[in-house]
XYZ file of C-alpha atoms in Angstrom:
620
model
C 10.083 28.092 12.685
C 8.762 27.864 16.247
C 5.349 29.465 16.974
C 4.049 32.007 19.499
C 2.190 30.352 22.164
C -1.163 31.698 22.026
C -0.923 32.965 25.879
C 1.793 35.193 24.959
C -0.385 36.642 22.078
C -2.887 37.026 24.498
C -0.049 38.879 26.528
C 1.169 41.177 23.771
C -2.229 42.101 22.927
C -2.799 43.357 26.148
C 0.280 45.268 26.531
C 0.188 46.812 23.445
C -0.248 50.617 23.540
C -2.682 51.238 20.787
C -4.196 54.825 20.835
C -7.692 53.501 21.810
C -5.515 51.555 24.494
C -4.612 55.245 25.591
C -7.655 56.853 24.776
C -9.853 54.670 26.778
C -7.804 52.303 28.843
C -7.572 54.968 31.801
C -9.537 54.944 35.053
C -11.759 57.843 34.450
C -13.263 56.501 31.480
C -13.111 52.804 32.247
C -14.819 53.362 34.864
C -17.894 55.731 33.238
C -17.620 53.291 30.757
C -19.180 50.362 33.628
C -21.055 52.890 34.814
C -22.538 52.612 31.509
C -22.877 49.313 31.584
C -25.056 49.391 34.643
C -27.589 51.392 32.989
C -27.982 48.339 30.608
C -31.408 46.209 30.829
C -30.678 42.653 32.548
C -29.904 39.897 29.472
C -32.727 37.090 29.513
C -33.107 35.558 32.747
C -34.665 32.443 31.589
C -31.650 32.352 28.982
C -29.394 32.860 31.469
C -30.094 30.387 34.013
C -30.917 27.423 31.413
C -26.562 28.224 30.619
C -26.208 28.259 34.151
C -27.819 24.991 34.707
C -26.016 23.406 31.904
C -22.518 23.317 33.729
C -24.173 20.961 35.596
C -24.967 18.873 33.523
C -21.185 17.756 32.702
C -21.258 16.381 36.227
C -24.802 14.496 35.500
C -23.783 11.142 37.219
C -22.598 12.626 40.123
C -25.825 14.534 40.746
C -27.818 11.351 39.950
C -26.302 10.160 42.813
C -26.968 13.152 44.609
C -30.552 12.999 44.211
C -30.890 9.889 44.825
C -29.385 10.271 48.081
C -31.244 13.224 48.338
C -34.393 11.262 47.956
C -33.881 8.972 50.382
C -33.028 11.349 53.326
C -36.074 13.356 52.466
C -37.829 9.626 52.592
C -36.462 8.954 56.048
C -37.009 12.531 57.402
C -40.972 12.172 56.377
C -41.454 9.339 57.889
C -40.030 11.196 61.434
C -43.961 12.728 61.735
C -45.765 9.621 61.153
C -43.798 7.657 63.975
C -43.931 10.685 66.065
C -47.893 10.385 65.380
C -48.030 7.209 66.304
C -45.893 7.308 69.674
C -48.337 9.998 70.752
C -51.550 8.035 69.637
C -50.025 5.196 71.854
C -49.337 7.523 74.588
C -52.856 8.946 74.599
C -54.808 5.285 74.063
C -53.636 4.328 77.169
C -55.657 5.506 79.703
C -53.999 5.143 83.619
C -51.558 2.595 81.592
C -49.193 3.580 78.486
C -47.642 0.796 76.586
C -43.979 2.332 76.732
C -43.013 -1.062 74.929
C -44.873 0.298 71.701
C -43.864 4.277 72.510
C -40.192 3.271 73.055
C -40.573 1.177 69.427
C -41.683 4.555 67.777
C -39.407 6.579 69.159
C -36.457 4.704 68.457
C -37.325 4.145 64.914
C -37.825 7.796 64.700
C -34.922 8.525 66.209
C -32.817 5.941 63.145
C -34.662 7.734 60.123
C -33.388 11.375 61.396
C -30.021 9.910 62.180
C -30.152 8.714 59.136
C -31.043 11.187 57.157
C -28.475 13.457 58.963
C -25.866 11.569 57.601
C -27.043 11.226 54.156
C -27.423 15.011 54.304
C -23.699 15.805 55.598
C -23.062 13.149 52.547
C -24.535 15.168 49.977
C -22.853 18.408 50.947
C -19.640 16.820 50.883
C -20.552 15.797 47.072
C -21.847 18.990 46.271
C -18.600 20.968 47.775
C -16.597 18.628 45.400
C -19.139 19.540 42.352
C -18.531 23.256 43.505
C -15.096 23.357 42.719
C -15.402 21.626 39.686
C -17.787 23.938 37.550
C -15.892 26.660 38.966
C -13.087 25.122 37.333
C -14.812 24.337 34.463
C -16.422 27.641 34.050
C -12.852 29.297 34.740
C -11.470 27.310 31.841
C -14.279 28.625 29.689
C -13.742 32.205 30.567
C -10.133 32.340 29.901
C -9.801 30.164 26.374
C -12.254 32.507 25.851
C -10.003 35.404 26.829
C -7.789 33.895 24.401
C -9.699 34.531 21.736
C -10.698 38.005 21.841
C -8.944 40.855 19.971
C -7.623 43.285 21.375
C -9.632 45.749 21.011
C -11.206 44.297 24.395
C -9.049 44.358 26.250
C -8.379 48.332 25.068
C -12.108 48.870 25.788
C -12.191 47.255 29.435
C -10.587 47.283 32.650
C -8.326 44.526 33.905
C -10.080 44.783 37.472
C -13.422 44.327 35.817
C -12.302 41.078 34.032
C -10.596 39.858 36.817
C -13.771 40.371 38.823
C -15.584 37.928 36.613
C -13.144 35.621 36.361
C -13.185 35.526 40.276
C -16.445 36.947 42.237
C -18.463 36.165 39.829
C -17.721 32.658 39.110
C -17.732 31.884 42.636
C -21.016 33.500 43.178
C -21.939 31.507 39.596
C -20.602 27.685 41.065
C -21.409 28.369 44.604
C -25.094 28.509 43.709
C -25.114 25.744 41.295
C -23.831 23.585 43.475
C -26.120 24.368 46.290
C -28.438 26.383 45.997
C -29.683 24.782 42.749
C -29.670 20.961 43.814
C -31.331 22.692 47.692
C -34.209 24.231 45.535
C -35.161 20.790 43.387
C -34.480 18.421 46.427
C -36.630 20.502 49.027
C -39.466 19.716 46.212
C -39.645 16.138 47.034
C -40.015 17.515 50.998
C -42.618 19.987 49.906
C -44.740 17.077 47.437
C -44.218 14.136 50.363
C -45.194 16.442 53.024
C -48.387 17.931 51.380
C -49.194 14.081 50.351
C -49.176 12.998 54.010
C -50.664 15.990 54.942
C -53.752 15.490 52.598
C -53.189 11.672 53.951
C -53.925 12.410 57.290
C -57.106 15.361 56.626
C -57.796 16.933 53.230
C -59.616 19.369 55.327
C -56.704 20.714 57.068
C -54.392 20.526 54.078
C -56.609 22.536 52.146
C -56.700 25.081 55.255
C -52.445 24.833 55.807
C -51.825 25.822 52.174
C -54.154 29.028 51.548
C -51.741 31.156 52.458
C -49.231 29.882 49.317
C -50.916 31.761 46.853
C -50.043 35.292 48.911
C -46.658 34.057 49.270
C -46.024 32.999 45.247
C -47.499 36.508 44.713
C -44.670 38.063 47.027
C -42.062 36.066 45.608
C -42.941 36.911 42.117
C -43.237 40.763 43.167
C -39.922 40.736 45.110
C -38.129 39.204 41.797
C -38.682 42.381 39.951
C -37.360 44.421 42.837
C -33.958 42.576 44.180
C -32.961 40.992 40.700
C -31.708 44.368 39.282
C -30.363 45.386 42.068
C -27.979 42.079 42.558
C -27.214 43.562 38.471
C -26.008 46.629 39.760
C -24.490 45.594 42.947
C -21.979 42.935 40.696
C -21.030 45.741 38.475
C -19.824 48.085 41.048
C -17.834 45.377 42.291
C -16.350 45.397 38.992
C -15.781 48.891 39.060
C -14.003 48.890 42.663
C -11.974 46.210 41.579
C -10.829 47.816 38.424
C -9.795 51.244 40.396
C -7.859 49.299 42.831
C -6.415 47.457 40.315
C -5.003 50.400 38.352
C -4.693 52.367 41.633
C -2.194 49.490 43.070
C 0.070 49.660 39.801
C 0.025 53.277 39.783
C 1.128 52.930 43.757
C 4.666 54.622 42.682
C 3.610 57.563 40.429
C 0.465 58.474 43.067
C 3.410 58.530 45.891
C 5.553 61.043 43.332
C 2.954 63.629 43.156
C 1.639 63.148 46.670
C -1.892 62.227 44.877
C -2.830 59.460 48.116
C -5.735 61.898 49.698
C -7.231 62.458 45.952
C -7.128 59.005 45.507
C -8.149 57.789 48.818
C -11.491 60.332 48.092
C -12.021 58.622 44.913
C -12.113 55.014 46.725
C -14.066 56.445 49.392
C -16.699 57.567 46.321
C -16.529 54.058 44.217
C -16.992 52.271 47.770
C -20.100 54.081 49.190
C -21.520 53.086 45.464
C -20.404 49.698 46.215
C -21.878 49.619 49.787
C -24.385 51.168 48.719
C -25.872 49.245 45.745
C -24.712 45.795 48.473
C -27.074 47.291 50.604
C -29.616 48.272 48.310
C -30.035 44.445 47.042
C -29.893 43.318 50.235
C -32.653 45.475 52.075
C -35.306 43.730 50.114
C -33.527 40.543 50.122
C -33.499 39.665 53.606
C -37.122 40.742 54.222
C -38.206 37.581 51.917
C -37.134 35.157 54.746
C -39.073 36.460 57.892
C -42.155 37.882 55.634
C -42.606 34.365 54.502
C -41.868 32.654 57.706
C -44.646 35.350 58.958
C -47.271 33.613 56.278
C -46.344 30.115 57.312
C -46.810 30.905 60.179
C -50.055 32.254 59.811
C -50.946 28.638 57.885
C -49.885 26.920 61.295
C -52.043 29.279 62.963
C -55.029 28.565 61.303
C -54.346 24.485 60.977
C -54.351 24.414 64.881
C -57.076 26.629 65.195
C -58.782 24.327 62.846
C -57.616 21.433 63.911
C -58.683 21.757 67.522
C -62.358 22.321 66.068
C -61.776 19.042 64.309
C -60.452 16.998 67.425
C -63.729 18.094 69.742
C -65.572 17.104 66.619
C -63.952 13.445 66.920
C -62.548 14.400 63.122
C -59.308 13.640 63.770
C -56.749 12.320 66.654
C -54.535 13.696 69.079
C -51.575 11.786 67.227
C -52.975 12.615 63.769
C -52.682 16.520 64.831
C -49.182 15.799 65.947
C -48.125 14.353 62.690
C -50.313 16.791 60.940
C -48.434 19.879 62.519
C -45.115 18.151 62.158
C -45.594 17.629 58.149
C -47.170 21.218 57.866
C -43.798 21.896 59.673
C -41.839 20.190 56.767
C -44.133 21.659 54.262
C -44.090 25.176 54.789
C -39.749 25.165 55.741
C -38.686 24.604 52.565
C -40.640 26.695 51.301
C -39.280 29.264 53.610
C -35.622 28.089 52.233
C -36.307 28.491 48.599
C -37.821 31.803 49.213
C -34.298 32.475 51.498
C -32.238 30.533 48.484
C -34.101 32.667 45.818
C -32.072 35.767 46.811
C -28.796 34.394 46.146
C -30.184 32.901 42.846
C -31.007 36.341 41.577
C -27.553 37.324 42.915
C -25.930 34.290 41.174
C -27.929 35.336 37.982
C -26.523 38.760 37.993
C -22.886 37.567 38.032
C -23.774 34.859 35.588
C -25.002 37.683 33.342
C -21.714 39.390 33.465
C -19.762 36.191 33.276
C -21.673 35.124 30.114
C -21.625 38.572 28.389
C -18.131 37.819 28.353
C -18.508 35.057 26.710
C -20.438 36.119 24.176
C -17.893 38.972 23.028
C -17.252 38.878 19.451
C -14.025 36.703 18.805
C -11.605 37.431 16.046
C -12.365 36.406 12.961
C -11.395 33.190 12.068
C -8.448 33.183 9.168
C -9.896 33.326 5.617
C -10.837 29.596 3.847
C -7.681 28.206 2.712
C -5.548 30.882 4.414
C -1.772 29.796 4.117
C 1.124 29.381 6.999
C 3.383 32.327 6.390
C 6.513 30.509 5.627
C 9.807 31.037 4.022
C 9.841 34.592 5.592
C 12.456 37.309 4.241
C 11.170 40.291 5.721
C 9.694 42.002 2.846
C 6.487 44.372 4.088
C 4.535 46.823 2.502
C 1.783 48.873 3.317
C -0.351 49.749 0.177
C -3.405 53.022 0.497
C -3.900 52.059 3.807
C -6.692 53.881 5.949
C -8.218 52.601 9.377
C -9.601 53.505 12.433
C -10.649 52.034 15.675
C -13.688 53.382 15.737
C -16.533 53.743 12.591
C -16.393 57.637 11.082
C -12.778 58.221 12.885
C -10.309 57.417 10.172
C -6.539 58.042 11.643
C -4.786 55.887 8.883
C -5.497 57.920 6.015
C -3.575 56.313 2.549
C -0.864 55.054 4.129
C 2.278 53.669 1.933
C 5.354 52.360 2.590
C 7.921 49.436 2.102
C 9.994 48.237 4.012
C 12.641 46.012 1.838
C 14.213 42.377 3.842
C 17.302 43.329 6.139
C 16.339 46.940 6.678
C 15.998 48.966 9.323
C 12.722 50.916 9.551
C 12.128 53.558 11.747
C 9.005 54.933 12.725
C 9.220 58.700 14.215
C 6.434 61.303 14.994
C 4.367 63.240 17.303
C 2.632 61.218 20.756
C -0.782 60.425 18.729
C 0.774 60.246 15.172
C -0.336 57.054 14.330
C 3.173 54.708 15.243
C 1.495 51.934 17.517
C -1.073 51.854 14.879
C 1.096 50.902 12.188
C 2.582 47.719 14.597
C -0.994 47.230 15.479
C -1.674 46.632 11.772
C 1.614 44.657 10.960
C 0.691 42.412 13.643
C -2.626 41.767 12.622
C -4.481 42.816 15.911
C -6.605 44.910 14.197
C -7.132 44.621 10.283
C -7.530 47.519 8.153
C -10.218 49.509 7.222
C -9.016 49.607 3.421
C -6.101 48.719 1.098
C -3.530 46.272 1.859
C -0.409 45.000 4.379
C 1.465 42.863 2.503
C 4.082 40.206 3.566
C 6.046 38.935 0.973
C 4.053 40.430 -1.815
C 0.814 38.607 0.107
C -2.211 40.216 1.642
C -1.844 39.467 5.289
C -5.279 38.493 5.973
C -4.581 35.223 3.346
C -2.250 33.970 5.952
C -3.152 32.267 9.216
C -2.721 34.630 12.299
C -0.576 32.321 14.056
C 2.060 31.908 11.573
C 1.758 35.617 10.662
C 2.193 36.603 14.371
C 4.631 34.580 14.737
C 7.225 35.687 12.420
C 7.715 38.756 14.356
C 9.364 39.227 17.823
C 8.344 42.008 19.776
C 10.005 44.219 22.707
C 7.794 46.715 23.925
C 7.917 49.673 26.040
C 6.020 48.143 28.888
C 7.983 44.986 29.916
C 6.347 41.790 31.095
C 7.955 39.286 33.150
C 6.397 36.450 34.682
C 7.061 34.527 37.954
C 9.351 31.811 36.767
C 13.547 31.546 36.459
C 15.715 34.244 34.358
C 15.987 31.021 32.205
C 12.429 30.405 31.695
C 11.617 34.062 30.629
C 14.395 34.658 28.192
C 13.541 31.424 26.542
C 9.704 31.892 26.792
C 8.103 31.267 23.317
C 11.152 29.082 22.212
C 10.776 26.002 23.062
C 13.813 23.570 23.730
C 16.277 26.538 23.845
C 19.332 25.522 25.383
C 21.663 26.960 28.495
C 24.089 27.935 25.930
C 21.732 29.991 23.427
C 20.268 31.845 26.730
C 23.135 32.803 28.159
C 24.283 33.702 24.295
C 21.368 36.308 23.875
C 21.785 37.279 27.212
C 25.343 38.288 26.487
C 24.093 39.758 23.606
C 21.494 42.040 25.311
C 24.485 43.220 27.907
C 22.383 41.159 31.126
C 24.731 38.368 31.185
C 27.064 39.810 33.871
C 24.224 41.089 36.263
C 22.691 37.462 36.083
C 26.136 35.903 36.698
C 25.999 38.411 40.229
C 22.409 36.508 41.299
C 22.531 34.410 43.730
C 21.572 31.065 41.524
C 22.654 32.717 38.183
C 20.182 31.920 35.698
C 17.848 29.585 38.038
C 17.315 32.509 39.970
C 13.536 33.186 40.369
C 11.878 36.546 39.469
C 9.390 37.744 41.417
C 5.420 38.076 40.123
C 6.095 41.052 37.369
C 9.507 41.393 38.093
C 9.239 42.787 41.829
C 12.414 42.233 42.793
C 14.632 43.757 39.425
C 14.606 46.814 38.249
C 12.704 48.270 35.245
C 15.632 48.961 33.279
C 16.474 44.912 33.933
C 13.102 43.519 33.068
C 13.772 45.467 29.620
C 16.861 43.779 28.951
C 15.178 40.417 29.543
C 13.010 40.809 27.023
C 15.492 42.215 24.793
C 17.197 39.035 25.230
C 14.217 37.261 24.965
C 13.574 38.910 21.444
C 17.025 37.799 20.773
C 16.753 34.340 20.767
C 13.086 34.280 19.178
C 13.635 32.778 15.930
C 11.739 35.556 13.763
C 12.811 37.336 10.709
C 11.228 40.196 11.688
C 11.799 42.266 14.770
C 9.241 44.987 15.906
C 11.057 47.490 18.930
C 8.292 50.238 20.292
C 10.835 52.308 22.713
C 12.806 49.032 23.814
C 15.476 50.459 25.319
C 13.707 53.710 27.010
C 14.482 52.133 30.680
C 18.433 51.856 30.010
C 21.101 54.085 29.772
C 22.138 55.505 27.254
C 26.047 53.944 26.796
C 23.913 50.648 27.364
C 21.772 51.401 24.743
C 24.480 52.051 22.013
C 26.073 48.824 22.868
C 22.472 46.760 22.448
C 21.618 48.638 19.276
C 25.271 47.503 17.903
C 24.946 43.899 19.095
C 21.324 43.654 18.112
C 22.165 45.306 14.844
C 24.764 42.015 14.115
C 21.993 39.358 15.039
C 19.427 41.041 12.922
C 21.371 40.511 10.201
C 18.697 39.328 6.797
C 16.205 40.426 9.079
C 13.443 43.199 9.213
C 13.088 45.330 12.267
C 10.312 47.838 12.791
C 11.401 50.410 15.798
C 9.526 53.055 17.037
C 11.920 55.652 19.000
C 10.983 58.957 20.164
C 14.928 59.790 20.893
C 15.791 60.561 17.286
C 19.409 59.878 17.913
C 19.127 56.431 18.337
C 17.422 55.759 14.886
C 20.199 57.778 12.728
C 21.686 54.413 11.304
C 18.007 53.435 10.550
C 17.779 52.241 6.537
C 14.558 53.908 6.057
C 12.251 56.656 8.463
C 8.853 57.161 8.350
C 7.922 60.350 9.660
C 4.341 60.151 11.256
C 2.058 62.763 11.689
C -1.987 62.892 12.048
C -1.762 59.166 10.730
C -0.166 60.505 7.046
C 3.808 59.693 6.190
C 4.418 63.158 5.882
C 8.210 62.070 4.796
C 10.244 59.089 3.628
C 14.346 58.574 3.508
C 17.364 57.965 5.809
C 18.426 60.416 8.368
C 20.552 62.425 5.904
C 18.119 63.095 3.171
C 15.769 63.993 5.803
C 18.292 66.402 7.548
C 18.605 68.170 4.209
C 14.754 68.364 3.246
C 14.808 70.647 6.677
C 10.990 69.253 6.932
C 8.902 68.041 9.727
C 11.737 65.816 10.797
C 14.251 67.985 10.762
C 11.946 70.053 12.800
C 11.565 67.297 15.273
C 15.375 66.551 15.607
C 16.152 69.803 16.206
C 13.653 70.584 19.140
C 15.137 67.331 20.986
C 18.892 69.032 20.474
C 18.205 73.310 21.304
């Protein structure tokens, strides 16, 4: 039997419309619910940049090289001062007659160790561009086999605009300063330790006088960390939340247009983007006072190293060309210094996003199938649900007892109230959630002692909201069955009544549909995966309003045709248009999460019960 792809798991589960998915899923509370998350104390810092760091270190040999090369610029841009020292000292030691023979040999040697350094420096950023886009590749991979994972009860809990947010912004933020900002920080050291070593070279005295004012600025720094780094925290997560309203806000586009809702929703962007701007803002006021209040202090420490230093030269401590040198290192000293302080901000930005980023990836996965769990194999169809109660959230039982069977071959149709419990039962068929207590069985088996793969992927599924991706009419009607030939396409497309609208495409069946099916209707993305269903090789068949977009004479001639290919097979359809479900072998009637009453359309008539009750308010 060929198996789901896990992607289109990963698909299903987010389509699915679970109650919670309902409950939860819409703008108003997906959004208080990162609202919420703001409020949250920041995860470990230290924890968080140690994981940060360690994408790195899958590119270790390329970095080696890096700071090697690193190393030697920083080598040949020290040794600019000294020569520049020197070329002065020969200058000044001449007196009515200057040996330009020894300046000129100074200067020009000078002049090759910047050069040189300059392009070892364009060098390295060239590497570290490449290195960029491969941890945010590598850290994109991460995030979405982790995606793959999760149940779906996260993806009922959070907004697509917020995921998508970390998947993008923050990554970029995440690789942009590992690849820079990072490798700046630990390179300018080796400017920083050289320079003070020449500096203490040339006069201790001086050195100790140029680097008084570093205590004052560590002090800042460490007092401006507790100020900006939540504030990068919260200015992330109302990117997330502006991303996840315009998200929803741009597939709602139609309905806002149909009751003339553009001015209420333009007000509500207006509100989510001043937060935005605002918390942007917010980080950054602080932020960019680091850079000028600790060029202020260095230059304070070049204030008081010439001040000093001119006492020292009347003093005959020290020479004209050692000064020059002097200032020049204290120069190189105290600018990156003045960079890290500049590069700090964006770290505690990067750690922010980083933060969100790996919260994701610490989500709880699904549990992994029971020791010795079996493949689901030999499938018939037979499914029964045995004192079944669950909930999707702890104290809020909706499933209360639940039992039912459905026998191999039949029919079953699901029927009750909006909020009755019917997406919960397919929800707990398919495994995406497991139950609270008692038992789905599958052939007489408990569910949970089967793999979720094979499980999964004896069922087909059409749902109410259609997904097609960008690809050919070919590729989506045989998505998930791999090998399927021209002839068994355009056989289940015949079958699900597309066939002769394909045939009137331009290319037929290589014809490409547009990103979600932009450019066919709704009621002809629903037929594709009707089709699609068709050809899955599954002996059971799970329908939650599959034909709602089409017409109703269309409808009776797919029910008819799909009735003679689900021959031997199960099929599980949830249909709020009770006339379409009169065939049915078997009807559940849902309500509060109870089957409040069991039988075919007939026997149900003539209980005149709930059901009856339901069909007749659909027919006054």
């Amino acid at each position: 039997m060929a198996g789901r792809p896990g992607r289109e798991m990963f698909r299903i589960a987010c389509v699915t419309a679970s109650p919670v998915c309902k409950i939860r899923g819409g703008r108003k509370e997906g959004i208080m619910a990162a609202r919420d998350a703001i409020r949250k104390k920041p995860r470990d810092t230290r924890g968080t940049f140690k994981r940060m760091i360690s994408y790195i270190g899958y590119y270790k040999w390329i970095l080696v090289l890096v700071f090697v090369l690193c190393f030697v610029s920083n080598i040949l841009a020290l040794l600019g001062p000294s020569l520049a020292g020197a070329a002065i000292s020969e200058a000044a030691a001449g007196v009515g007659k200057v040996n330009f023979e020894a300046v000129f040999y100074y200067a020009k040697r000078m002049l090759l160790c910047y050069v040189l350094s300059s392009v070892l420096t364009i060098s390295i950023n060239i590497i570290m561009m490449y290195v960029s886009r491969l941890i945010a590749k590598k850290m994109r991979k991460d995030v979405f086999d982790k995606l793959m994972r999760l149940p779906v009860g996260y993806f009922d809990r959070n907004q697509a605009g917020d995921i998508i947010s970390r998947v993008s912004y923050d990554i970029d933020v995440v690789s942009t300063c590992l690849a820079t900002d990072v490798v700046q920080i630990l390179t300018s050291l080796v400017t920083v330790v050289g320079a003070f070593g020449m500096m203490i070279y040339i006069s201790p005295t001086l050195a100790l006088v140029a680097v008084v004012t570093i205590p004052i600025a560590v002090a800042y720094v460490t007092k401006m960390r507790k100020i900006t780094q939540p504030r990068y925290v919260k200015r992330s997560k109302n990117y997330g939340i502006m991303n996840g309203f315009v998200e929803e806000m741009f597939s709602g586009q139609k309905t806002i247009m149909a009751y003339a809702y553009e001015d209420r929703v333009a007000e509500n962007f207006d509100r989510i983007n001043h937060n935005a701007a605002e918390a942007y803002y917010d980080a950054d006021y602080y932020g960019i006072t680091m850079g000028p209040t600790m060029g202020s202090l260095n230059n304070l420490g070049l204030t008081l190293t010439a001040v000093f230093g001119s006492f020292l030269y009347m003093k005959g401590g020290i020479s004209l060309g050692q000064i020059s040198s002097f200032v020049l290192y204290s120069r190189k000293f105290s600018g990156p210094i003045n960079e890290i302080a500049n590069i700090t901000n964006e770290l505690y930005s990067a750690l922010a996003a980083a933060e969100r980023v790996f919260y994701l990836m610490d989500e709880e996965e699904e549990p992994e199938d029971r020791q010795h769990a079996a493949l689901l194999e030999e499938v018939k169809g037979n499914v029964a649900l045995r004192d079944v109660s669950f909930g999707y959230e702890k104290g809020k039982t909706i499933i209360h007892n639940l039992n039912f069977t459905a026998g191999a071959g039949k029919l079953v149709a699901i029927v009750g109230p909006t909020g009755a419990g019917k997406t919960t039962i397919i929800n707990l068929l398919m495994r995406f959630y497991d139950v609270d207590a008692g038992n789905v069985l599958v052939e007489g088996q408990d569910v949970r002692d089967y793999t979720r793969r094979s499980l999964r992927g004896a069922y087909a599924m059409v749902l109410q909201d259609t997904w097609v991706f960008k690809g050919t009419i070919f590729d989506n009607i045989a998505y998930g069955r791999g090998g399927a030939t021209m002839k068994e396409v355009v056989a289940a497309a015949k079958a699900a009544h597309i066939h002769s609208f394909i045939m009137r495409l331009p290319q037929g069946y290589e014809t490409v549909v547009s990103e979600d099916g932009g450019n066919i209707s709704k009621g002809q993305k629903q037929l594709l995966t009707i089709a699609r269903a068709m050809l899955y090789d599954a002996r059971m068949l799970i329908l939650d309003e599959a034909t709602s977009n089409v017409d109703t004479s269309t409808e009776r001639r797919i029910q008819k045709a799909m009735r003679e290919l689900m021959k031997e097979k199960t099929c599980f359809v949830i249909a709020h248009r009770l006339s379409t479900i009169q065939n049915a072998d078997h009807i559940l009637v849902v309500d509060h999460g109870d089957v409040v009453e069991q039988g075919n359309h007939d026997s149900l008539m003539a209980d005149k019960g709930f059901y009856y009750r339901l069909y007749a308010s659909q027919f006054e």
